[in-house]
PDB file of C-alpha atoms in Angstrom:
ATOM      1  CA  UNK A1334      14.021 -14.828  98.958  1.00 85.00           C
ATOM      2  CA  UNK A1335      15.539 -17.661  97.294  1.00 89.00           C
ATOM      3  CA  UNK A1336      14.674 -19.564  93.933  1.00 89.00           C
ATOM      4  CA  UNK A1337      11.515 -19.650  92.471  1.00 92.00           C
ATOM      5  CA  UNK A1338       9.599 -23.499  93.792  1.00 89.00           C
ATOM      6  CA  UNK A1339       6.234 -23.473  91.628  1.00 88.00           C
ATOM      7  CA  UNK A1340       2.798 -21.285  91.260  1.00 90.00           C
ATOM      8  CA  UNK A1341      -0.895 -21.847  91.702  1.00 89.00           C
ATOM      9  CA  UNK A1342      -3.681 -20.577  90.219  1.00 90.00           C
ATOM     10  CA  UNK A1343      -5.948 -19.248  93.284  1.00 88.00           C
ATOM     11  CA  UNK A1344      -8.987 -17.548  90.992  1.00 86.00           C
ATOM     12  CA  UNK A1345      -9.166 -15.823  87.891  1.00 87.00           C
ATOM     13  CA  UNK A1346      -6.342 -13.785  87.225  1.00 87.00           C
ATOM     14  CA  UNK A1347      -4.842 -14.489  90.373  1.00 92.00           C
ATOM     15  CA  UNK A1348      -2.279 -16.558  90.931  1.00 93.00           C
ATOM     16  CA  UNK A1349       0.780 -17.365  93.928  1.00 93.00           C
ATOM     17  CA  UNK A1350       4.434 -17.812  93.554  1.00 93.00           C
ATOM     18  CA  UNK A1351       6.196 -19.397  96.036  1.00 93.00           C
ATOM     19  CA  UNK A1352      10.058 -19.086  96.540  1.00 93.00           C
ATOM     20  CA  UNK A1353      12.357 -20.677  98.887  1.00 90.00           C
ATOM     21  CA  UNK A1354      13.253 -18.697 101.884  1.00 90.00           C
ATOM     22  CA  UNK A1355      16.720 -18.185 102.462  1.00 89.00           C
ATOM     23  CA  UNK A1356      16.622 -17.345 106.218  1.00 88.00           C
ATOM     24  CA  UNK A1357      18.224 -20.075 108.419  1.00 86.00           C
ATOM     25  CA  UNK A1358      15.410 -19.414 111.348  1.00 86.00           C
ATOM     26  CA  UNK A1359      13.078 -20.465 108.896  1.00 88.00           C
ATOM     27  CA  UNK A1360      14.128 -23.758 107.707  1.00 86.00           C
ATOM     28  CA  UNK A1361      11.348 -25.335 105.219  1.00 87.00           C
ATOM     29  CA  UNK A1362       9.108 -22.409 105.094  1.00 91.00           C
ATOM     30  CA  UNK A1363       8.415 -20.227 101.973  1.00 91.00           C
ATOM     31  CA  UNK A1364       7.667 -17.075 100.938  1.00 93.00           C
ATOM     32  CA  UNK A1365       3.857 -16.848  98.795  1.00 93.00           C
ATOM     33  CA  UNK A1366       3.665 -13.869  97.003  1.00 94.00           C
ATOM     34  CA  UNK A1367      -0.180 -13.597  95.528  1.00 93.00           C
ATOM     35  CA  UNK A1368      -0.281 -11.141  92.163  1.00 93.00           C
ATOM     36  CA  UNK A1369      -3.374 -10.497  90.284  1.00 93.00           C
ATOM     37  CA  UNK A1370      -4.569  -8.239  87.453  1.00 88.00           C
ATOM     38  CA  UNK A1371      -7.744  -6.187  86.810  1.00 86.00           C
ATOM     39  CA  UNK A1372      -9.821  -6.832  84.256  1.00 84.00           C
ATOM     40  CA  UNK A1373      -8.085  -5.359  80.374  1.00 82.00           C
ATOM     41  CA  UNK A1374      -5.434  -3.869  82.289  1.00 82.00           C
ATOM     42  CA  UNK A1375      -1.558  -4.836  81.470  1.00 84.00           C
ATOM     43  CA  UNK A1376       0.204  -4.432  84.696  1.00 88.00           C
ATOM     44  CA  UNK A1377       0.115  -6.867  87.148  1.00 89.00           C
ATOM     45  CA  UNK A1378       0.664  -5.524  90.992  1.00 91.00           C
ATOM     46  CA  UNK A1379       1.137  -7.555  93.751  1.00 91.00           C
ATOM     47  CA  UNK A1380      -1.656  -8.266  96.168  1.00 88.00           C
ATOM     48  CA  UNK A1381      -0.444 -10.155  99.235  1.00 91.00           C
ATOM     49  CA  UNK A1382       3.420 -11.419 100.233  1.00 93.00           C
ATOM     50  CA  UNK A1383       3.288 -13.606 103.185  1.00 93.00           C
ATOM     51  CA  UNK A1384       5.563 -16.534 104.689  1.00 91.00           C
ATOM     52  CA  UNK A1385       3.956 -19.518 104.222  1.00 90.00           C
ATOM     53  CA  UNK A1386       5.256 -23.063 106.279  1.00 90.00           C
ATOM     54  CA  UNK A1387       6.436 -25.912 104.186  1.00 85.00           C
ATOM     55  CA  UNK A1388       5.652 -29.919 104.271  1.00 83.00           C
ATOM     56  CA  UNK A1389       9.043 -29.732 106.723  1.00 83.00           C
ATOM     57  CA  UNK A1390       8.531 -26.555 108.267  1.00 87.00           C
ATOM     58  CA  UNK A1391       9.367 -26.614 111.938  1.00 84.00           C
ATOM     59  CA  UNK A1392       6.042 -25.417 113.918  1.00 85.00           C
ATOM     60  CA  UNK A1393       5.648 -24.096 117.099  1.00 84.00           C
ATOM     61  CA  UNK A1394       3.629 -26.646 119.279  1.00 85.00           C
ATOM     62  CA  UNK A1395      -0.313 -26.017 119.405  1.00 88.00           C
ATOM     63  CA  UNK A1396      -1.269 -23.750 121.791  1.00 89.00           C
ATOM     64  CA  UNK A1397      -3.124 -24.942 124.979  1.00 87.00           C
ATOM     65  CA  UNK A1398      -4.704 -22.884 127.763  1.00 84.00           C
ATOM     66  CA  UNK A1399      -2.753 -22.259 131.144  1.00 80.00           C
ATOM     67  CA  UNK A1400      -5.214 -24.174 133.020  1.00 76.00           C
ATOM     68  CA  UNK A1401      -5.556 -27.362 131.072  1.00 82.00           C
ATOM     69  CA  UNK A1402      -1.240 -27.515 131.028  1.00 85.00           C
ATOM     70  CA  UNK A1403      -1.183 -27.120 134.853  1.00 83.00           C
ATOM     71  CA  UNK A1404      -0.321 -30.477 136.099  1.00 83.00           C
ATOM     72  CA  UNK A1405       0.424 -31.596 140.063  1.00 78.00           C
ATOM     73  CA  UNK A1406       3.341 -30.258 141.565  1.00 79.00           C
ATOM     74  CA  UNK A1407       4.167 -27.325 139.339  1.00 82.00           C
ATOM     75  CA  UNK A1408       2.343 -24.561 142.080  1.00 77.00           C
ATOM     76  CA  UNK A1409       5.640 -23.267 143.821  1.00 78.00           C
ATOM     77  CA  UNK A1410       6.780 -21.057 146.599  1.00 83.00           C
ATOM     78  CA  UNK A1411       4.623 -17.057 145.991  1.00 81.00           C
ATOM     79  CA  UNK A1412       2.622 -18.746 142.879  1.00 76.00           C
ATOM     80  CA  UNK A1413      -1.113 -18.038 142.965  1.00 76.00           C
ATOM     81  CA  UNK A1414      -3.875 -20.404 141.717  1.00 77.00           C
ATOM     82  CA  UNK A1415      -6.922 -18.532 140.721  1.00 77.00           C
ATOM     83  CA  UNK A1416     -10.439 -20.433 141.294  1.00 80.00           C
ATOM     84  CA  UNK A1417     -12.629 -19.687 138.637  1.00 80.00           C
ATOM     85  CA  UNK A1418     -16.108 -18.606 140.480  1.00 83.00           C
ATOM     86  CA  UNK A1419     -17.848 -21.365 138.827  1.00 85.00           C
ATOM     87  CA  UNK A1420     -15.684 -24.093 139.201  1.00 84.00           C
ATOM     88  CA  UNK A1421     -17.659 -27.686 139.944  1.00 85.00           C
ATOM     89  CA  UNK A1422     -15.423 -28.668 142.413  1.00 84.00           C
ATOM     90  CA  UNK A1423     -17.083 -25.880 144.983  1.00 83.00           C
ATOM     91  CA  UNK A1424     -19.792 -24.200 146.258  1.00 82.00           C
ATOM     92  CA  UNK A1425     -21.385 -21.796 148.234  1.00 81.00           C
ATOM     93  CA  UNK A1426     -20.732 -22.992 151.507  1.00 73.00           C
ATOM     94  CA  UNK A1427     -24.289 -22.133 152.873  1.00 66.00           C
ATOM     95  CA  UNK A1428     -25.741 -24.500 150.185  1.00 57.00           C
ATOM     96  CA  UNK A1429     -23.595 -28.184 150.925  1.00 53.00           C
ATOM     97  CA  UNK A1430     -24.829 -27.407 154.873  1.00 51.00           C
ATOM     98  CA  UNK A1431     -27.160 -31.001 155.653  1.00 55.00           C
ATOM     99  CA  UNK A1432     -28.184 -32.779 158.377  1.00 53.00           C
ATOM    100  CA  UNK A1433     -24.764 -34.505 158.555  1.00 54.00           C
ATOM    101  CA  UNK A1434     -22.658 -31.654 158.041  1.00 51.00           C
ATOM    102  CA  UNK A1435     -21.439 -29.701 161.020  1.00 53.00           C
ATOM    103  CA  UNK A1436     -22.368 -26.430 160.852  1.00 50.00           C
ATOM    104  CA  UNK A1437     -20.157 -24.722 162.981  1.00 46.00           C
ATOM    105  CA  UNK A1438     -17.614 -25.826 160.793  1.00 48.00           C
ATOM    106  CA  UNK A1439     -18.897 -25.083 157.917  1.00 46.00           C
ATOM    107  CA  UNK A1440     -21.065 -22.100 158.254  1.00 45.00           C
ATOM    108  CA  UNK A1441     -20.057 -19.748 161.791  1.00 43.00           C
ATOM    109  CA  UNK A1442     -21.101 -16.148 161.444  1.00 40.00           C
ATOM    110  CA  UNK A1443     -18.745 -13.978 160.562  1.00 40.00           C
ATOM    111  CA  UNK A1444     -15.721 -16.471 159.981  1.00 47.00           C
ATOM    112  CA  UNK A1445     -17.473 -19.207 157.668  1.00 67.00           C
ATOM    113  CA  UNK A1446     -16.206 -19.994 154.431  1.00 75.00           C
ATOM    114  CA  UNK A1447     -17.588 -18.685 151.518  1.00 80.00           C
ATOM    115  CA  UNK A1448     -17.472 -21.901 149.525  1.00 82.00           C
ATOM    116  CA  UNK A1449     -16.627 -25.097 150.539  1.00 81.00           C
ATOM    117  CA  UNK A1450     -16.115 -28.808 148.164  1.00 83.00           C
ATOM    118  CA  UNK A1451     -18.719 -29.605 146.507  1.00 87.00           C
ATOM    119  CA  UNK A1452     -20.379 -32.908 146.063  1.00 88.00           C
ATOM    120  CA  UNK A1453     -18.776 -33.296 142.588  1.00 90.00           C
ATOM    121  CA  UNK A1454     -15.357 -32.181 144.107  1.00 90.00           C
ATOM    122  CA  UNK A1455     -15.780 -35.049 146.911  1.00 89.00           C
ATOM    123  CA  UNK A1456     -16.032 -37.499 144.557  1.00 91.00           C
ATOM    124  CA  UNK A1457     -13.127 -36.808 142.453  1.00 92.00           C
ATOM    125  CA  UNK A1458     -11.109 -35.813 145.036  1.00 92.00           C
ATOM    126  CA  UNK A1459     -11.959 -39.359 146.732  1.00 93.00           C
ATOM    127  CA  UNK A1460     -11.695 -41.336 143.483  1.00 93.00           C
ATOM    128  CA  UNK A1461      -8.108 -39.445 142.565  1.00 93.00           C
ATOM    129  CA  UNK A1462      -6.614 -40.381 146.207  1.00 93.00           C
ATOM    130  CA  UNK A1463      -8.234 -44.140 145.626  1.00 94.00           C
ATOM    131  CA  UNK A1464      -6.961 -44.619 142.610  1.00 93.00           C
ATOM    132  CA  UNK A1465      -2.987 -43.664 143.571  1.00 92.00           C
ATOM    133  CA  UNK A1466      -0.495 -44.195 145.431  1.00 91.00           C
ATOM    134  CA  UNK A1467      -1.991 -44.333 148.733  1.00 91.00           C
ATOM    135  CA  UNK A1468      -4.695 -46.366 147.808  1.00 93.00           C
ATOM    136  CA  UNK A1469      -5.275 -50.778 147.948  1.00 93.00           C
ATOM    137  CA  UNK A1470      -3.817 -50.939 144.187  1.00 92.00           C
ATOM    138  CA  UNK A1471      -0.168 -49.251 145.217  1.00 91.00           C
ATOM    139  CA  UNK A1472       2.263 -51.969 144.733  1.00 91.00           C
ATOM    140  CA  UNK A1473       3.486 -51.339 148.516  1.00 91.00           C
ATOM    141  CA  UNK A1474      -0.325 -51.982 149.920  1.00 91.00           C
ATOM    142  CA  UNK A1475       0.154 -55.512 148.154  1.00 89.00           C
ATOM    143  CA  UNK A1476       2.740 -56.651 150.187  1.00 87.00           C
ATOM    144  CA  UNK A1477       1.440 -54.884 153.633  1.00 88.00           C
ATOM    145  CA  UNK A1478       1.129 -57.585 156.512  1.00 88.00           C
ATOM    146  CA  UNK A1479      -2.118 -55.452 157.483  1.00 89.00           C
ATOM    147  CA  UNK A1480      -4.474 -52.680 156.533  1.00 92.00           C
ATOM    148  CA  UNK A1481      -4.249 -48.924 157.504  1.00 93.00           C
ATOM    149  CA  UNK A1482      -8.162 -49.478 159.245  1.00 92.00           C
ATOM    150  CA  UNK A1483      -6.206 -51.485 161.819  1.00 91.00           C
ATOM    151  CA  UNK A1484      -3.324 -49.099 162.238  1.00 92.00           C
ATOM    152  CA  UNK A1485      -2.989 -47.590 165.413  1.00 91.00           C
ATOM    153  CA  UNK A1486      -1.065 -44.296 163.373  1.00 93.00           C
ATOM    154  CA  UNK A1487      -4.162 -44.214 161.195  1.00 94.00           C
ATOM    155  CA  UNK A1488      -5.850 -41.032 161.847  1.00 95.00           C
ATOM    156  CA  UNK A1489      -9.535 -40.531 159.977  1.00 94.00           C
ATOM    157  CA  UNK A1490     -10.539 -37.768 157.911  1.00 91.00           C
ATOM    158  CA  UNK A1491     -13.620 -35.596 159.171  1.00 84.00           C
ATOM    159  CA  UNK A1492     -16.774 -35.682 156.982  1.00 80.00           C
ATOM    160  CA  UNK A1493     -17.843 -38.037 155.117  1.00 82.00           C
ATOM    161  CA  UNK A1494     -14.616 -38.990 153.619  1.00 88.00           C
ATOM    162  CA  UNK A1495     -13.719 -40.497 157.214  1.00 88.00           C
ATOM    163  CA  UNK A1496     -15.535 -43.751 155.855  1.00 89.00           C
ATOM    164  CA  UNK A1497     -12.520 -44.332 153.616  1.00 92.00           C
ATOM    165  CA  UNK A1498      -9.630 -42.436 153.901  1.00 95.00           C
ATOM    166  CA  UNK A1499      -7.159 -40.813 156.967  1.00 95.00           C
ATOM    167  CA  UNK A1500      -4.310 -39.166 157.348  1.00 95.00           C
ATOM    168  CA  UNK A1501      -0.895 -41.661 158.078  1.00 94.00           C
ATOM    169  CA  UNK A1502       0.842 -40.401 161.547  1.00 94.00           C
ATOM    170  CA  UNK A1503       3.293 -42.669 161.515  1.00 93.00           C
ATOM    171  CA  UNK A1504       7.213 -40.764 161.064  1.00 92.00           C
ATOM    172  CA  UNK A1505       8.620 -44.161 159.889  1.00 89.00           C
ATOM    173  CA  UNK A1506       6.633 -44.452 157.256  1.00 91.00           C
ATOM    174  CA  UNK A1507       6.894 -43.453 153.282  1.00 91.00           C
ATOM    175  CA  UNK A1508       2.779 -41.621 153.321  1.00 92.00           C
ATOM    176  CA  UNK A1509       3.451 -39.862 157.109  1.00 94.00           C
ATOM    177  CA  UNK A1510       1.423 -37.300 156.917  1.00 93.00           C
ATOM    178  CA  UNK A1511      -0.054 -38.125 153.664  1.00 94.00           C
ATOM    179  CA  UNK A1512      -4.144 -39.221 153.550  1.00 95.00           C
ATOM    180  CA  UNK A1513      -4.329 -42.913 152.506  1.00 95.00           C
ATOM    181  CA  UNK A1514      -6.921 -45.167 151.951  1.00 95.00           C
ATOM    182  CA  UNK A1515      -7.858 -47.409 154.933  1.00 94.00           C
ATOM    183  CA  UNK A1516      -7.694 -50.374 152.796  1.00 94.00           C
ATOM    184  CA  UNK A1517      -4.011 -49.509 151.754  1.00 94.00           C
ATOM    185  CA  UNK A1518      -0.986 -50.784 153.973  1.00 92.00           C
ATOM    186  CA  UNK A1519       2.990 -50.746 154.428  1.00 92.00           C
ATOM    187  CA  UNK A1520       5.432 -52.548 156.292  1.00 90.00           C
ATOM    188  CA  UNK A1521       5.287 -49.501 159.365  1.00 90.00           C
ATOM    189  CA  UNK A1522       1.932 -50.979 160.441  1.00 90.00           C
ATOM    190  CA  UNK A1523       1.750 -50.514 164.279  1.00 90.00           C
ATOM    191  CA  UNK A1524       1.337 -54.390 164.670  1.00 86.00           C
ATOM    192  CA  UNK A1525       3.672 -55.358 162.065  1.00 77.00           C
ATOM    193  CA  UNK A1526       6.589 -56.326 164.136  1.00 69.00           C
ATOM    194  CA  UNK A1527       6.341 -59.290 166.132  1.00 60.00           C
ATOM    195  CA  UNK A1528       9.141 -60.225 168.694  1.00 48.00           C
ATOM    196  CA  UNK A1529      11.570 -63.682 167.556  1.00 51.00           C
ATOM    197  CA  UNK A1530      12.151 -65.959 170.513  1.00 53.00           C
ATOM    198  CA  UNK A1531      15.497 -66.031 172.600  1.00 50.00           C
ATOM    199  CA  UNK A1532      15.973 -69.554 170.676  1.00 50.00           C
ATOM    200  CA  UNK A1533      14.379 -70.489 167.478  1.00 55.00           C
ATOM    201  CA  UNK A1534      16.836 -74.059 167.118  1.00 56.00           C
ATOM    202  CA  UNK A1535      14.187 -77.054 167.837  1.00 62.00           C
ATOM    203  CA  UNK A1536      15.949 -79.467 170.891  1.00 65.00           C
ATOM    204  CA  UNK A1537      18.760 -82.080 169.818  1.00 65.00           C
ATOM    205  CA  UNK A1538      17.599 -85.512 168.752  1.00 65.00           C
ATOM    206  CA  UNK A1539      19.714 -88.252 170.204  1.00 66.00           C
ATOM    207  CA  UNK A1540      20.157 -91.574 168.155  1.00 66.00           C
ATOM    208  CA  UNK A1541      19.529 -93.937 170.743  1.00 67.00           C
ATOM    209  CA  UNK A1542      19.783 -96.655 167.874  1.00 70.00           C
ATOM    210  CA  UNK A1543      22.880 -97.099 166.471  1.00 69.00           C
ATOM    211  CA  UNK A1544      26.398 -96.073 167.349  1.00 65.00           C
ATOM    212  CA  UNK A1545      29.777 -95.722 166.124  1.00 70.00           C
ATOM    213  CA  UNK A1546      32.905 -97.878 166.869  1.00 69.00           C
ATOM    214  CA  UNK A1547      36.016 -94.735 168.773  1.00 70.00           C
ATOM    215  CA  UNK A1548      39.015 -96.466 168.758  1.00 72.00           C
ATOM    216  CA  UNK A1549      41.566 -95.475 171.552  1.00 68.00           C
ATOM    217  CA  UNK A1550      44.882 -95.276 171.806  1.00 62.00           C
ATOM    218  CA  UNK A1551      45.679 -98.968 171.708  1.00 58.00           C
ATOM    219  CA  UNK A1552      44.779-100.221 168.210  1.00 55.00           C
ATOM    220  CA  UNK A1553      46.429-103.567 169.268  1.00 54.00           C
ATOM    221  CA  UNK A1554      43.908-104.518 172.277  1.00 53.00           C
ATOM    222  CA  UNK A1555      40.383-105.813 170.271  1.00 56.00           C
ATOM    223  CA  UNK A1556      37.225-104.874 171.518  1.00 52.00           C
ATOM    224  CA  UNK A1557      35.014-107.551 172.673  1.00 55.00           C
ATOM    225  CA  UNK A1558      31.268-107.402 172.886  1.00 53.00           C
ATOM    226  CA  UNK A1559      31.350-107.106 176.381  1.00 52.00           C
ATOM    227  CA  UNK A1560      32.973-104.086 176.112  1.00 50.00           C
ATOM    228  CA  UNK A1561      30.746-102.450 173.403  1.00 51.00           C
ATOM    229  CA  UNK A1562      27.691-103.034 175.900  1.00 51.00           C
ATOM    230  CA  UNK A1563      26.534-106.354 174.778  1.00 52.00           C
ATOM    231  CA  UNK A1564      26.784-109.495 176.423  1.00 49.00           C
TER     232      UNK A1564
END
């Protein structure tokens, strides 16, 4: 505890000290000691001591809930992901079977799952994969000769996401094995190259009007017009 800094009055007959704090973890904190006195009695005892942090107190960053830090990418090798049972993105798989669902897939006795993407999970799941980098806004897609639709390494997704998106086969390219939009593109489309000819140089042009005087050998023999083909 260092020198004393100031005091506040809190109630009546109760009042706060504050003095500097002289350990070097605790840079710009303060120690508040709170003392009070009882009604017509002459000693005053101390009711609370506490470190208190400063105007340039160095504060631990606000804490924020292991689920809403997780961020893409940081589930590694023997990490496990709980599902919380009522998360949006799923449900009971017995409930999203329809008329254009296939229920073998989705529901077989005995080895169905027990909850499978919900409607709400479809949707983000579609808009987060339309909205990156292997969607028609990537700046790679802008400068595609072609779409993935026309792709011959353009494998569609099963579902109802097959409308839009598929998975890219192609070993060349920078999304193989990667689901992409079939509006996005890249330079590995399947009927991107296009063979040059053997011979690209257009066929000599001959001037056929003029021409230029070669002397020979001689310079001392002039040439006539007879011998520059004119008569």
């Amino acid at each position: 505890m260092g020198e004393h800094l100031g005091v506040r009055a809190e109630a009546d007959r109760v009042v706060t000290h504050y003095f500097e704090c002289l350990d070097l973890a605790y840079r710009g904190w303060r120690w508040a000691v709170t003392v009070t006195r009882a009604a017509r009695a002459r000693i005053v005892t101390v009711s609370e001591c506490v470190l208190l942090p400063g105007d340039d107190a160095m504060l631990a960053p606000e804490w924020v809930p292991w689920l809403e830090r997780l961020r893409p990418g940081d589930l590694g090798p023997g990490d496990l992901l709980p599902t919380a049972p009522d998360d949006v993105r799923l449900a009971p798989g017995f409930t999203q079977v329809d008329d254009s669902t296939d229920r073998a897939a989705q529901w077989e006795l005995g080895i169905g799952r027990v909850r499978v993407l919900s409607r709400e999970g479809r949707d983000e799941a579609a808009a987060r994969w339309y909205e990156g980098v292997a969607g028609p806004r990537a700046p790679i897609a802008a400068s595609a000769p072609a779409q993935c639709s026309t792709c011959g390494f353009f494998v569609p997704l099963a579902g109802e996401l097959r409308q839009i998106f598929g998975a890219c086969a192609n070993e060349y390219a920078p999304d193989d094995g990667r689901v992409v939009s079939a509006d996005h593109g890249c330079g590995a489309h399947s009927e991107a190259v296009s063979i040059p000819a053997a011979s690209e140089h257009n066929p000599p042009v001959i001037d056929e009007l003029g021409y230029e005087v070669v002397p020979t050998g001689d310079d001392t023999v002039p040439l006539d017009d007879e011998a520059l083909g004119h008569s």
